[in-house]
CSV table of C-alpha atoms in Angstrom, one decimal:
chain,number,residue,atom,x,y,z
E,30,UNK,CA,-8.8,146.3,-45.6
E,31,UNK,CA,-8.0,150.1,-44.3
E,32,UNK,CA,-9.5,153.2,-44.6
E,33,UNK,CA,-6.9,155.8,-45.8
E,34,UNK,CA,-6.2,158.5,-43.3
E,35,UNK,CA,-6.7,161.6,-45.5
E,36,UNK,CA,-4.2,163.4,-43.1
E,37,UNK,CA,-0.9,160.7,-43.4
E,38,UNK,CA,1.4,162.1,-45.1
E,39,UNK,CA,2.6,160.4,-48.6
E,40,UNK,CA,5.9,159.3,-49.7
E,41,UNK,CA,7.1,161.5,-51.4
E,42,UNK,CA,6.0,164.4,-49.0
E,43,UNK,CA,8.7,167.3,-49.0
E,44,UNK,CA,9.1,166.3,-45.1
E,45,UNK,CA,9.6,162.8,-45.5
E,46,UNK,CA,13.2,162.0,-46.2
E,47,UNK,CA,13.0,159.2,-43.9
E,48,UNK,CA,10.7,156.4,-43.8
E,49,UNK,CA,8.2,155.6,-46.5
E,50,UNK,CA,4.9,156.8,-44.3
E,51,UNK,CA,3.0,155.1,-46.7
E,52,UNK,CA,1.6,152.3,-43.7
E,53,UNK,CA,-1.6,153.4,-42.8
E,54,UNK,CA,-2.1,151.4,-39.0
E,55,UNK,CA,1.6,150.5,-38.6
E,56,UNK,CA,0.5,149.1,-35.3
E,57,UNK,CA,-2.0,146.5,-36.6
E,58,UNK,CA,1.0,145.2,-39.2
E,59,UNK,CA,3.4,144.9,-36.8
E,60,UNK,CA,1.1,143.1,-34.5
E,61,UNK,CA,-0.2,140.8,-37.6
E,62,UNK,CA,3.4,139.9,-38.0
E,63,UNK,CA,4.4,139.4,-34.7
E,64,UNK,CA,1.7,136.4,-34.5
E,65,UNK,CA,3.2,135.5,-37.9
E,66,UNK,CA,6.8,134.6,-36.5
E,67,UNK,CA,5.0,132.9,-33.4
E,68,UNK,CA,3.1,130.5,-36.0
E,69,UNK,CA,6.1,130.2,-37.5
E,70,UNK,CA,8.0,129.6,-34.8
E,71,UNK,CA,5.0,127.1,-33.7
E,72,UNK,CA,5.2,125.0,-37.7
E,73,UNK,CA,9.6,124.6,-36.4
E,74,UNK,CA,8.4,122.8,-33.1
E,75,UNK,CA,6.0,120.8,-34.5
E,76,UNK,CA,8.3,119.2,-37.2
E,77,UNK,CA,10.7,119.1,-34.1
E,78,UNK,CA,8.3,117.4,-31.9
E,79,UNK,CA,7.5,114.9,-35.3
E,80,UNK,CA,3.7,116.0,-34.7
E,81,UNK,CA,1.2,114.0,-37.2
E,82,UNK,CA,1.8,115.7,-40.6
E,83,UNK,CA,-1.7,116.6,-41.6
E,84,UNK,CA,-1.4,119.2,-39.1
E,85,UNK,CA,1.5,120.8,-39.7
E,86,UNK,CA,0.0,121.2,-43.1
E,87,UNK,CA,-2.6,123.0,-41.7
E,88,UNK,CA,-0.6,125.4,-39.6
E,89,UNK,CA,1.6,126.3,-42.9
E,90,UNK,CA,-1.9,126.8,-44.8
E,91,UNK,CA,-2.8,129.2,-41.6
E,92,UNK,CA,0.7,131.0,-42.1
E,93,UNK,CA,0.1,131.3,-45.8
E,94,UNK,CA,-3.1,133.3,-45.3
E,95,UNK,CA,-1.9,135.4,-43.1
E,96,UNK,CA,0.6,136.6,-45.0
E,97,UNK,CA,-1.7,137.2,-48.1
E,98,UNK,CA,-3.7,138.9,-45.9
E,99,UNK,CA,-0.6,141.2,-44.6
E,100,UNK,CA,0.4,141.5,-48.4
E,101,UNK,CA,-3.1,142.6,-49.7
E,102,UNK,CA,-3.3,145.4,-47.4
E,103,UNK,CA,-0.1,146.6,-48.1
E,104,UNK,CA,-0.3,146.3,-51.5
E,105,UNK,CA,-4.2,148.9,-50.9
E,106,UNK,CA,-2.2,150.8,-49.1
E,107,UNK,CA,0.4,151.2,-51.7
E,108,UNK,CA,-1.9,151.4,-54.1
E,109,UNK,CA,-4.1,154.1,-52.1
E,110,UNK,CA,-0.6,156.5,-51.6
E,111,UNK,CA,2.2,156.4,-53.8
E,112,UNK,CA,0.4,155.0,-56.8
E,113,UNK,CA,-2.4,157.4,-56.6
E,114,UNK,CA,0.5,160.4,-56.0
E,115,UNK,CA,2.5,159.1,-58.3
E,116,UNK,CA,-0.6,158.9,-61.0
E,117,UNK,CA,-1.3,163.0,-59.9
E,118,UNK,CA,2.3,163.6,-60.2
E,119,UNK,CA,2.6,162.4,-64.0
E,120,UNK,CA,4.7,161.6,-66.2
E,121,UNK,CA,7.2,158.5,-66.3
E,122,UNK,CA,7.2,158.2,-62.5
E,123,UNK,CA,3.6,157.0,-62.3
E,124,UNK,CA,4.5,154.5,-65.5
E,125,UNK,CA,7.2,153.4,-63.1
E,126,UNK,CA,5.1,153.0,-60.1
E,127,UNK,CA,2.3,151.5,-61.8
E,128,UNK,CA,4.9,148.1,-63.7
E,129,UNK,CA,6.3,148.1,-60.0
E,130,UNK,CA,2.8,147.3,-58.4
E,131,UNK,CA,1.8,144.7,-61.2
E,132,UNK,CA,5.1,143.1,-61.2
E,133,UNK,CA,4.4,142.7,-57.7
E,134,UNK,CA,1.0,141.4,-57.9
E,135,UNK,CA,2.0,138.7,-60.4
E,136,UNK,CA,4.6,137.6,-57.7
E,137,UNK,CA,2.0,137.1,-55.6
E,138,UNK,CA,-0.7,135.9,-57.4
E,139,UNK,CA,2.0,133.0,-58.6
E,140,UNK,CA,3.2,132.1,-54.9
B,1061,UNK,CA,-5.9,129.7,-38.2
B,1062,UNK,CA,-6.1,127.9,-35.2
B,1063,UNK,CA,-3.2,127.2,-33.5
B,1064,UNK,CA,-3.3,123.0,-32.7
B,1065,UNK,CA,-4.2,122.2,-29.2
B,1066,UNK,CA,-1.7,120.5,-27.5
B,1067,UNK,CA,-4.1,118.2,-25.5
B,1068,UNK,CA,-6.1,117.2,-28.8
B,1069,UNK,CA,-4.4,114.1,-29.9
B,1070,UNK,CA,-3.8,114.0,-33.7
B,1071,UNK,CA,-5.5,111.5,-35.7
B,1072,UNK,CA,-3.5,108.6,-35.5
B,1073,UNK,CA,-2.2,109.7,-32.0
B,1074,UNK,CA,-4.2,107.2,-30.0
B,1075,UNK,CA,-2.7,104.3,-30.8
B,1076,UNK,CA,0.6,105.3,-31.7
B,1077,UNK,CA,2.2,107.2,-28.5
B,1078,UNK,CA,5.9,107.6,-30.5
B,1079,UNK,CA,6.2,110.8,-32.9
B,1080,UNK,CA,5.4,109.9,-36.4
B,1081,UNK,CA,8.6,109.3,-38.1
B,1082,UNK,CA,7.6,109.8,-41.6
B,1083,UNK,CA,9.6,112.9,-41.7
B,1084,UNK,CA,12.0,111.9,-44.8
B,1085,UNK,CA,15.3,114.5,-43.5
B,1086,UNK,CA,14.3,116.0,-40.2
B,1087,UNK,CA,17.3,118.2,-40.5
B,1088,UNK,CA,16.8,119.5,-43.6
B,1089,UNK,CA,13.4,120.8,-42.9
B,1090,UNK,CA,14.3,122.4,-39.6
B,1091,UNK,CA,17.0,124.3,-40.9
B,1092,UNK,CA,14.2,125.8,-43.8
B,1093,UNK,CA,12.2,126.3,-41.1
B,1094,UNK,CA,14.6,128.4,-39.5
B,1095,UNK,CA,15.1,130.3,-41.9
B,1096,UNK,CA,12.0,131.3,-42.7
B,1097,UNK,CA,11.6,132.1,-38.6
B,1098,UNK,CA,14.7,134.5,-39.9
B,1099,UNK,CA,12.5,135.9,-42.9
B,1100,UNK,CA,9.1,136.3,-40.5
B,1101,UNK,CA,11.6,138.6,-38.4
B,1102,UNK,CA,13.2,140.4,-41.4
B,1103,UNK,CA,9.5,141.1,-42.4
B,1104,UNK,CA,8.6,142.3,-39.2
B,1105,UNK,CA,11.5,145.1,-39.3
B,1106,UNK,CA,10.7,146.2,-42.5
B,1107,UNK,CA,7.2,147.2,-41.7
B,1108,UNK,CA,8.9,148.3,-38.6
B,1109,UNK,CA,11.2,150.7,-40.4
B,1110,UNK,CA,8.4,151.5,-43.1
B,1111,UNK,CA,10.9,150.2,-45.7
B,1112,UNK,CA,9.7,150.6,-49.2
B,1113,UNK,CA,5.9,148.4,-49.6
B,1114,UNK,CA,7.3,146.6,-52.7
B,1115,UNK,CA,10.8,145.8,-51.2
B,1116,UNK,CA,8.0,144.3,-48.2
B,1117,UNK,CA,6.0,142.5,-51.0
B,1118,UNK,CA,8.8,140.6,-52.3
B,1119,UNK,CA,10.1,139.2,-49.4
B,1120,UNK,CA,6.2,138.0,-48.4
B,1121,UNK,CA,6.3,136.3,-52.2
B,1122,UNK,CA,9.7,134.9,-51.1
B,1123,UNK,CA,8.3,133.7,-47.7
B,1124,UNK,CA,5.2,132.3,-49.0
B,1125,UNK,CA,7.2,130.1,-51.5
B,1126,UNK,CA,9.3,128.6,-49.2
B,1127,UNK,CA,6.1,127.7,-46.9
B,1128,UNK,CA,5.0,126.1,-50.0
B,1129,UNK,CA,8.1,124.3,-50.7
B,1130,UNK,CA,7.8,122.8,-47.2
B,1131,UNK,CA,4.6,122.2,-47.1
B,1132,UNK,CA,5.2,120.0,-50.6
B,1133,UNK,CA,8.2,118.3,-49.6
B,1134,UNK,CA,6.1,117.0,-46.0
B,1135,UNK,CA,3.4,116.2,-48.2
B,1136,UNK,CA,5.0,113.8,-50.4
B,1137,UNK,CA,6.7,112.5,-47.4
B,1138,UNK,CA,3.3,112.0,-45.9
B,1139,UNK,CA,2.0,110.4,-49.3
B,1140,UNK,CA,5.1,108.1,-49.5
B,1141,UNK,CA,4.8,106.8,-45.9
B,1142,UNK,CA,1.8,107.0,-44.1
B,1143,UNK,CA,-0.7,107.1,-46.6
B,1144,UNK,CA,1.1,103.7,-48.6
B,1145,UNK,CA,0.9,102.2,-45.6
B,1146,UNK,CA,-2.6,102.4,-44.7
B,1147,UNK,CA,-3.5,101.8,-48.2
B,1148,UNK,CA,-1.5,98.5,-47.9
B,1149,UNK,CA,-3.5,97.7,-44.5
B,1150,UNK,CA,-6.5,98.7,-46.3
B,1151,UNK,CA,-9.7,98.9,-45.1
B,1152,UNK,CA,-11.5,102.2,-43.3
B,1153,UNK,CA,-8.5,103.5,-42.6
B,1154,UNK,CA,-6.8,103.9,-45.8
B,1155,UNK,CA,-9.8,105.9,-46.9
B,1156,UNK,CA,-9.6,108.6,-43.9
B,1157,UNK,CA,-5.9,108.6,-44.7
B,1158,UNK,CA,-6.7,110.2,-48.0
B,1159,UNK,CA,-9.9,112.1,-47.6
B,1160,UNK,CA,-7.3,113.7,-44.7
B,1161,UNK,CA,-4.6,114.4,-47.8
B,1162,UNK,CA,-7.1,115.7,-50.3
B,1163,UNK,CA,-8.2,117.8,-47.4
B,1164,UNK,CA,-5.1,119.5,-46.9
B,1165,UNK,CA,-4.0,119.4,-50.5
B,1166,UNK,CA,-6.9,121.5,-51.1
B,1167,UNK,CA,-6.1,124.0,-48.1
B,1168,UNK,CA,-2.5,124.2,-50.2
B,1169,UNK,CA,-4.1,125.1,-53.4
B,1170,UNK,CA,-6.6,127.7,-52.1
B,1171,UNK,CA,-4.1,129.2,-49.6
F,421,UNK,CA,2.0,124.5,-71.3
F,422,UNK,CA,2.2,121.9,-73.6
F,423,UNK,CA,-0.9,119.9,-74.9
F,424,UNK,CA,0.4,116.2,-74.1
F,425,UNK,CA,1.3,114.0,-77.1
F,426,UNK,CA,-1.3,111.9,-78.3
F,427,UNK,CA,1.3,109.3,-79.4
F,428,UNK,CA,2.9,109.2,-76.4
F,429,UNK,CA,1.8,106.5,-74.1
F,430,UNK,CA,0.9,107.9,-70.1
F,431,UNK,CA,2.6,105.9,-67.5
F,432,UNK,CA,0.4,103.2,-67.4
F,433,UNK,CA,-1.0,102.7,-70.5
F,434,UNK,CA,1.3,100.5,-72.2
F,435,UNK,CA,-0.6,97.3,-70.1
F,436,UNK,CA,-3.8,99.1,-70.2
F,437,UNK,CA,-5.4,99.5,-73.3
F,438,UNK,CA,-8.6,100.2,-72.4
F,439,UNK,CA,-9.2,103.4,-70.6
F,440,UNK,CA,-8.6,104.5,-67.2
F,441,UNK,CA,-11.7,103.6,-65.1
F,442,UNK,CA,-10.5,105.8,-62.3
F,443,UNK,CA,-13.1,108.9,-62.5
F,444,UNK,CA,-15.5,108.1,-60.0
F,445,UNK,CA,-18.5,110.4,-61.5
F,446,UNK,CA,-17.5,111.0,-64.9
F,447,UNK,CA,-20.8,112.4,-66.1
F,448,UNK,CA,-20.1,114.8,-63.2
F,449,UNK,CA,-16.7,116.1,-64.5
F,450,UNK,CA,-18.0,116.5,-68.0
F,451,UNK,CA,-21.0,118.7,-66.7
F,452,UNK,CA,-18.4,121.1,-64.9
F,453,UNK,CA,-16.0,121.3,-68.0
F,454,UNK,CA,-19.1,121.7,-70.3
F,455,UNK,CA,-19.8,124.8,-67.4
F,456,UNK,CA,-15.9,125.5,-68.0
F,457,UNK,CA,-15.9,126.0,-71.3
F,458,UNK,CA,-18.7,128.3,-71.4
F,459,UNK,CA,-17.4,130.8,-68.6
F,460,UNK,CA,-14.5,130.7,-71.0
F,461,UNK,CA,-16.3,131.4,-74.3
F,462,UNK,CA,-18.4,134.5,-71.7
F,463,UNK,CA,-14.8,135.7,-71.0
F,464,UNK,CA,-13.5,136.1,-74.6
F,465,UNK,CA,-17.2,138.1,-75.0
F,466,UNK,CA,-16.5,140.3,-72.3
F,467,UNK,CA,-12.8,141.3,-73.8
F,468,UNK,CA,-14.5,141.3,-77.2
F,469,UNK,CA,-17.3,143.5,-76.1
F,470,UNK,CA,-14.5,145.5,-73.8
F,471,UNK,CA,-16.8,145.3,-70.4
F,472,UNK,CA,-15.5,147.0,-67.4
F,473,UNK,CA,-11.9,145.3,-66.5
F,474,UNK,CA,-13.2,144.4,-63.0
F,475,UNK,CA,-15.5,142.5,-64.0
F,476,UNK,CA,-13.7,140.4,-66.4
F,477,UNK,CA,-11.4,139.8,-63.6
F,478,UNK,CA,-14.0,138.3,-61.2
F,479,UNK,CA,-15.3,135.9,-64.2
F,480,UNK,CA,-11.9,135.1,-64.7
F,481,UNK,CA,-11.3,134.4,-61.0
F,482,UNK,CA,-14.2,132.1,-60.7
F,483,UNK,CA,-13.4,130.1,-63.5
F,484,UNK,CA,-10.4,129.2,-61.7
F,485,UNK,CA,-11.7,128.2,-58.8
F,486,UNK,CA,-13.8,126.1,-60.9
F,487,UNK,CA,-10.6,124.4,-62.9
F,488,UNK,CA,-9.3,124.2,-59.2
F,489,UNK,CA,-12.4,122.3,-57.9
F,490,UNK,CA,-12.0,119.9,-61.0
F,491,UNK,CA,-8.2,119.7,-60.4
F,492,UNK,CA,-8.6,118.7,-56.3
F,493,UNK,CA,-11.8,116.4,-57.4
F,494,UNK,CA,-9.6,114.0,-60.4
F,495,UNK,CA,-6.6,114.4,-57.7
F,496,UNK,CA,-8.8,112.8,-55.1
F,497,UNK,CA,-9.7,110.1,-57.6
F,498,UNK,CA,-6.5,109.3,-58.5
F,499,UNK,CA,-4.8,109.1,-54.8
F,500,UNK,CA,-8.2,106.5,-54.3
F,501,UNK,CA,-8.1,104.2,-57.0
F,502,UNK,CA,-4.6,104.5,-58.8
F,503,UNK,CA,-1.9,105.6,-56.0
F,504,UNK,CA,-3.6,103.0,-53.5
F,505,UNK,CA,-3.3,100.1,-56.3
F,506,UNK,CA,0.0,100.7,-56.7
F,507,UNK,CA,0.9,100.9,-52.9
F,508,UNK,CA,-0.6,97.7,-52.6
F,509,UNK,CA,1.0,95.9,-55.7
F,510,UNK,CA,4.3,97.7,-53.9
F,511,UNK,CA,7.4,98.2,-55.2
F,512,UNK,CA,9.1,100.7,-58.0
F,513,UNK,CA,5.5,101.5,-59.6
F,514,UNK,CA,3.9,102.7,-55.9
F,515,UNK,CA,7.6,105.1,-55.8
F,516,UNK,CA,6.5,106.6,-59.1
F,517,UNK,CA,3.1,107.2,-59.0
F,518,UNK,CA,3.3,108.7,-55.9
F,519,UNK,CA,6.5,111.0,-57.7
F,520,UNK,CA,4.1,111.8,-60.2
F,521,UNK,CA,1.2,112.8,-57.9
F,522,UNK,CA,3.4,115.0,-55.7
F,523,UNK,CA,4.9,116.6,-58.8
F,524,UNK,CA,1.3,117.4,-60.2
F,525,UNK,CA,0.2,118.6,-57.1
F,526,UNK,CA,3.3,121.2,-56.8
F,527,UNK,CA,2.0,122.6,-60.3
F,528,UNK,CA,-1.3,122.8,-58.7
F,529,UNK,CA,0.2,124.5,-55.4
F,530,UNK,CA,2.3,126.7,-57.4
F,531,UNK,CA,-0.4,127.9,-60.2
O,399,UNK,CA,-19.2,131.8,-59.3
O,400,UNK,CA,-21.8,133.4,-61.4
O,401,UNK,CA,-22.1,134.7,-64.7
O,402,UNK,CA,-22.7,138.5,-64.9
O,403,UNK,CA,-26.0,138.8,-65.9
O,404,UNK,CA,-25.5,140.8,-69.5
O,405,UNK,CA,-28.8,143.4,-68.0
O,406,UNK,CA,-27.0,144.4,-65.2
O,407,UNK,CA,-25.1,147.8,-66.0
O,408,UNK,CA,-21.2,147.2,-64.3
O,409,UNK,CA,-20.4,150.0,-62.3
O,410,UNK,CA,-19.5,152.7,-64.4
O,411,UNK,CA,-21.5,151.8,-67.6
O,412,UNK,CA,-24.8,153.5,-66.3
O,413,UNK,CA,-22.5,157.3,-67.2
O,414,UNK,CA,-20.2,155.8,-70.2
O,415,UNK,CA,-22.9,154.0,-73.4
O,416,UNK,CA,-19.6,153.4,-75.3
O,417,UNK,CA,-16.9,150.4,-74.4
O,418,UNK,CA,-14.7,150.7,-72.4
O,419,UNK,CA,-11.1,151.6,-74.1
O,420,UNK,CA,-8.8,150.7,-71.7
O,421,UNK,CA,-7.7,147.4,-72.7
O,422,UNK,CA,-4.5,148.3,-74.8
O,423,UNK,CA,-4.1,145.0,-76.6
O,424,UNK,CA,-7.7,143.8,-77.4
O,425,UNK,CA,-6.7,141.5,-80.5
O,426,UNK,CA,-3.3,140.0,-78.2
O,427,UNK,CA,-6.3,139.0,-75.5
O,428,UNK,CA,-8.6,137.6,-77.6
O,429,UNK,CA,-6.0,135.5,-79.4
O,430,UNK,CA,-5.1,134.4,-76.1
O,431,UNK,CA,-8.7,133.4,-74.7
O,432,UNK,CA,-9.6,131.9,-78.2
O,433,UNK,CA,-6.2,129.5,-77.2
O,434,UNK,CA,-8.0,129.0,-73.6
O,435,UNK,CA,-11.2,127.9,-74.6
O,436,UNK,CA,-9.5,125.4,-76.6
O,437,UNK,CA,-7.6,124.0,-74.0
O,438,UNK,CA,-10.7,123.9,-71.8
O,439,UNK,CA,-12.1,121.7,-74.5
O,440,UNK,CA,-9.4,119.9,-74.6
O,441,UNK,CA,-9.7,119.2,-71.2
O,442,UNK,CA,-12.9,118.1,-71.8
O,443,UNK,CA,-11.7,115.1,-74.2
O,444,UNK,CA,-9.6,114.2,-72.1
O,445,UNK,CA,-11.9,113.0,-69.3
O,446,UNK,CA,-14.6,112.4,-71.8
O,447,UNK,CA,-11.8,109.6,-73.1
O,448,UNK,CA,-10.6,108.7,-69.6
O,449,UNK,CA,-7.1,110.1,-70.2
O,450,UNK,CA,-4.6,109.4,-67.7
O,451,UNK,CA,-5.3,111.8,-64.8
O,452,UNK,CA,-2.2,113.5,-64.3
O,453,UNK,CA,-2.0,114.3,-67.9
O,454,UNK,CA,-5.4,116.1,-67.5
O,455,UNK,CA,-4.3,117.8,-63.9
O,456,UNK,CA,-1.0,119.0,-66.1
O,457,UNK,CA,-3.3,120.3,-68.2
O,458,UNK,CA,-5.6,121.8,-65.8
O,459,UNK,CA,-2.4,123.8,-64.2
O,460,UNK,CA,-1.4,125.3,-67.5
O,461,UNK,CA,-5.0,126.3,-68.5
O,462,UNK,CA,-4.9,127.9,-64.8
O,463,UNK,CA,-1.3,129.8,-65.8
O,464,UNK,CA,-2.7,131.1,-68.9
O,465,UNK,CA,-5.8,132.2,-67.3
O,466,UNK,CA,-3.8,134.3,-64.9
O,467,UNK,CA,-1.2,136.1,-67.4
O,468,UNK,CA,-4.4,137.5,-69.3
O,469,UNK,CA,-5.8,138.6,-65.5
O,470,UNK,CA,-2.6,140.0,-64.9
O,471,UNK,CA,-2.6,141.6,-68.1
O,472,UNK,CA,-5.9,143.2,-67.8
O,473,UNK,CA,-5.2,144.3,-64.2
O,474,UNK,CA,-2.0,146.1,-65.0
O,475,UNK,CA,-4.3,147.9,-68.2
O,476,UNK,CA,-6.6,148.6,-65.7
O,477,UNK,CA,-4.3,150.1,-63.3
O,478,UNK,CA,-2.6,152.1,-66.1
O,479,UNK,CA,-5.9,153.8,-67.4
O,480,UNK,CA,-8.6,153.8,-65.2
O,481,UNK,CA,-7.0,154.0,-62.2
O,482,UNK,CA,-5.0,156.6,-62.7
O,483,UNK,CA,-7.2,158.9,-64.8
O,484,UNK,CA,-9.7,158.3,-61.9
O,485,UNK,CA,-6.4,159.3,-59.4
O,486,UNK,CA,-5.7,162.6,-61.6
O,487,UNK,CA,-9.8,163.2,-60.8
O,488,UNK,CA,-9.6,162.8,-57.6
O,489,UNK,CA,-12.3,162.3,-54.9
O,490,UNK,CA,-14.6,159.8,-54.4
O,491,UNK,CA,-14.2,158.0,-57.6
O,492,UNK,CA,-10.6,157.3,-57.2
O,493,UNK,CA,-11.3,155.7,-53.9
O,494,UNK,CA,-13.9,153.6,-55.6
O,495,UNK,CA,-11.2,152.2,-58.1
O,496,UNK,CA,-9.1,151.5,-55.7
O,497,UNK,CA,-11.1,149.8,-53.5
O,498,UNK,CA,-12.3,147.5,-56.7
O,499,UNK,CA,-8.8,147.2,-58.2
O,500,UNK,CA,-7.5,145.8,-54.2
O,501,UNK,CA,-10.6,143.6,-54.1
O,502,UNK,CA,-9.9,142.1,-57.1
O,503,UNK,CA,-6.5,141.3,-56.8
O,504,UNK,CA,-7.6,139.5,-53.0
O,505,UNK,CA,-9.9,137.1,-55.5
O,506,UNK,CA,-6.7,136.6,-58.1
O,507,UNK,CA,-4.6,135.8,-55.5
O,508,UNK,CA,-7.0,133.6,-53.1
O,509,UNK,CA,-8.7,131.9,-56.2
């Protein structure tokens, strides 16, 4: 998991009407994800190719932790920004914020 | 998370140099897999364009199912062909057959 | 969730009256489950005694990989002894108890 | 997979004698682990009696899905209370929870 950098700005930041900044080393995601579509791509031409089963199971099982691995530390990150400044903020936003983040949690605890 | 080498032969490679043809509707799971090439992608520009972390979330859920889905359908496939088969020949090979299943059933249900 | 009907007779029972020999180390089974059922009674004390959350959570997460070490343990019993039978007697009972195994192992998968 | 040891102070016991108050339902919970260790008994019998296997594996996955909803339940408590009173704090401690509430979502969804 990341370390949040005390100096990246938070979602909600008065300067931040673009992007959600909430992505603490967008860099390390994007290059997480870019391996993701190659095993991807890789699981296609191995059903293609008719490559012994068993294997291709393995290569989805690969896929499937990698993405839990994205999705847990995008889910601390979320949790580390606009939960927390949502939580400081008060009121019914943070209630929002905080059914959002479980509702997401379930989805991927049941996947 | 290794990625198959192309110059290990598979199991049941050695003596059987045709692709394994167990794969139920070939078509059918190529065109899943493509899609979920398309939802790696669509993942990879959100993070990209720092789109909201739960709107991210949900499409990992959504991706991780339909690995699942795949990986379930080429499993029964695998059950229904190959693994009746070697049960019927019997013998050492029917057991490596499904200490090879249980293997990758329990990847499945830890990934 | 439904607790399965006593009066209602599983697949192959209606030939079989005595019981289903297929558990390779029954004594085993009964010693984990006896284990199971006491992380479940330490979990309802925890909640009772309202313990720190987080730690209720990691009890809660190791009883289930406990259930899930039982689950993949009777699974590998069954593909051994029952789904190999039936591939070997052949015919519409081999179909259906491999339909039933890849069903229970999506509910597995999928919990 | 161990049983917390009932000496050993959780983290944030040492400072706070009295129970913790966050969980917002305690009698709904305990009704619902009371229900769990009765399926876990039941689960039991049914290998104690040599039940039909995927009877007892159907039984295993919804023991699994109920053990889950009250995790999910609990986490989203925990989120709502301590996690954002320790967020309103601030400093260290907040970190802390966080770091504890992502860990323990990794187990929930890898277990």
């Amino acid at each position: 998991m990341t370390t949040p950098d005390a100096t990246t700005p938070s979602p909600t930041s008065a300067d931040d009407a673009a992007p959600h900044g909430y992505i603490v080393d967008k860099d390390k995601y994007l290059a997480r994800l870019r391996r993701i579509e190659g095993q991807a791509r890789g699981i296609h031409r191995m059903v293609d190719e008719e490559q012994y089963c068993i294997d291709i199971l393995t290569q989805i099982s690969a896929l499937t932790s990698a993405l839990e691995g994205v999705a847990l530390g995008l889910l601390d990150d979320h949790l580390r920004h606009c939960v927390v400044d949502a939580a400081i903020r008060g009121g019914e936003e943070a209630e929002i914020k905080i059914t959002e983040a479980s509702d997401a949690i379930a989805r991927l605890v049941r996947s």
